[in-house]
Structures are given as C-alpha cells and as structure tokens.
Amino acid sequence: MNIPCRICMEFEQDGDVLRTHIEKYLRTLSEEEKIDEASYFNRLSLCEKCEALNQGLCKYCGCFVIVRAIKKRLNCPYPEGKRW
Ligand code: SF4
C-alpha cells in the first residue's frame, strides 16, 4: 500500500506552494555558493533543451534544476558527459 506523502500532496494541490518553498530556499544560499546570473540562466536554458528534464526535475539526479543549476560547486550529471 502506498502511503501518500503529505508534502507531495500539498505540492500537487498547489504548484505555487512548491515554487514559494524553492524560492525561499534559494534566498538562504550565500552569494559565494551561487553562480553568476548569466551562467545560471545559461545552465537553465541547456536544461530546458534536455530530454532528462521532467516537470522541473532532472531524471539523473532527482534535483529541481532551478536549485541545482544555481550552485557553483555542482554540475550537470548527464551520464554521457556533463552539459554544463
Ligand atoms: S542532465 Fe543536465 S542538462 Fe539535463 S536536465 Fe539534468 S542537469 Fe539539466
């Protein structure tokens, strides 16, 4: 029997709730942790064209790409060679 996750249910009911949580989390990151804005949007544009992107999530790492792409120390987990 699958027990539904209360948090997921909340997010399914209101996508804006998820966005608010993510934006709140992004605001907690220090400037040192974050990549510059141009590089961030470049990373996201590459994700937008990638077949691994599904509803904002990368199928290889399970991350929300808007979170992963902003972190300077992280890169793309594409198995045949990182895309950023
Ligand atoms: S594999 Fe890389 S480019 Fe594709 S969605 Fe994941 S992080 Fe983005």
XYZ file of C-alpha atoms and ligand atoms in Angstrom:
92
model
C 0.000 0.000 0.000
C 1.338 3.403 -0.969
C 1.076 5.980 1.755
C 0.870 9.400 0.126
C 3.437 11.945 1.216
C 1.638 14.854 2.812
C 4.192 17.301 1.430
C 3.773 15.956 -2.130
C 0.017 16.150 -1.785
C 0.317 19.752 -0.735
C 2.515 20.484 -3.749
C 0.168 18.683 -6.121
C -2.697 20.755 -4.864
C -0.914 23.999 -5.367
C 2.162 24.306 -7.578
C 2.667 27.819 -6.233
C 3.381 26.344 -2.799
C 6.311 24.417 -4.235
C 7.641 27.467 -6.058
C 7.403 29.510 -2.874
C 9.346 26.864 -0.932
C 12.044 26.689 -3.600
C 12.385 30.465 -3.855
C 12.609 30.683 -0.065
C 15.375 28.056 -0.102
C 17.281 29.855 -2.877
C 17.262 33.017 -0.771
C 19.079 31.139 2.012
C 22.103 30.487 -0.227
C 25.069 32.769 0.197
C 26.495 34.711 -2.749
C 29.625 32.538 -2.506
C 27.536 29.428 -3.125
C 25.743 30.868 -6.137
C 26.901 31.094 -9.715
C 26.588 34.434 -11.543
C 23.214 35.212 -13.080
C 24.248 34.884 -16.752
C 25.745 31.442 -16.140
C 22.677 30.412 -14.153
C 20.325 31.260 -16.993
C 22.657 29.601 -19.480
C 22.566 26.415 -17.420
C 18.781 26.548 -17.236
C 18.494 27.062 -20.989
C 20.553 23.895 -21.505
C 18.272 22.012 -19.108
C 15.219 23.254 -20.987
C 16.516 21.563 -24.137
C 17.467 18.346 -22.357
C 15.366 15.207 -22.618
C 16.181 14.402 -18.987
C 14.122 17.331 -17.732
C 10.712 16.333 -16.459
C 8.450 18.790 -14.650
C 11.429 20.773 -13.425
C 13.304 17.707 -12.208
C 16.429 16.149 -13.692
C 15.916 12.421 -14.086
C 19.582 11.679 -13.409
C 19.967 13.369 -10.061
C 16.377 13.945 -8.980
C 17.103 17.613 -8.321
C 14.981 20.569 -9.238
C 17.221 22.088 -11.882
C 16.453 25.640 -10.726
C 18.144 24.655 -7.463
C 20.990 22.535 -8.803
C 21.966 24.981 -11.539
C 22.408 27.898 -9.159
C 25.047 26.151 -7.064
C 28.545 26.949 -8.230
C 30.027 23.687 -6.956
C 27.541 21.438 -8.807
C 27.471 20.368 -12.406
C 25.209 18.517 -14.757
C 25.004 14.764 -14.061
C 24.299 13.755 -17.658
C 25.861 10.266 -17.905
C 27.449 10.729 -21.331
C 29.163 13.947 -20.425
C 28.018 16.916 -18.414
C 26.125 19.560 -20.346
C 27.150 22.338 -18.005
S 21.024 16.034 -17.390
Fe 21.970 18.055 -17.096
S 21.137 19.364 -18.718
Fe 19.796 17.558 -18.491
S 18.197 18.188 -17.057
Fe 19.798 17.153 -15.870
S 21.108 18.855 -15.173
Fe 19.872 19.645 -16.869
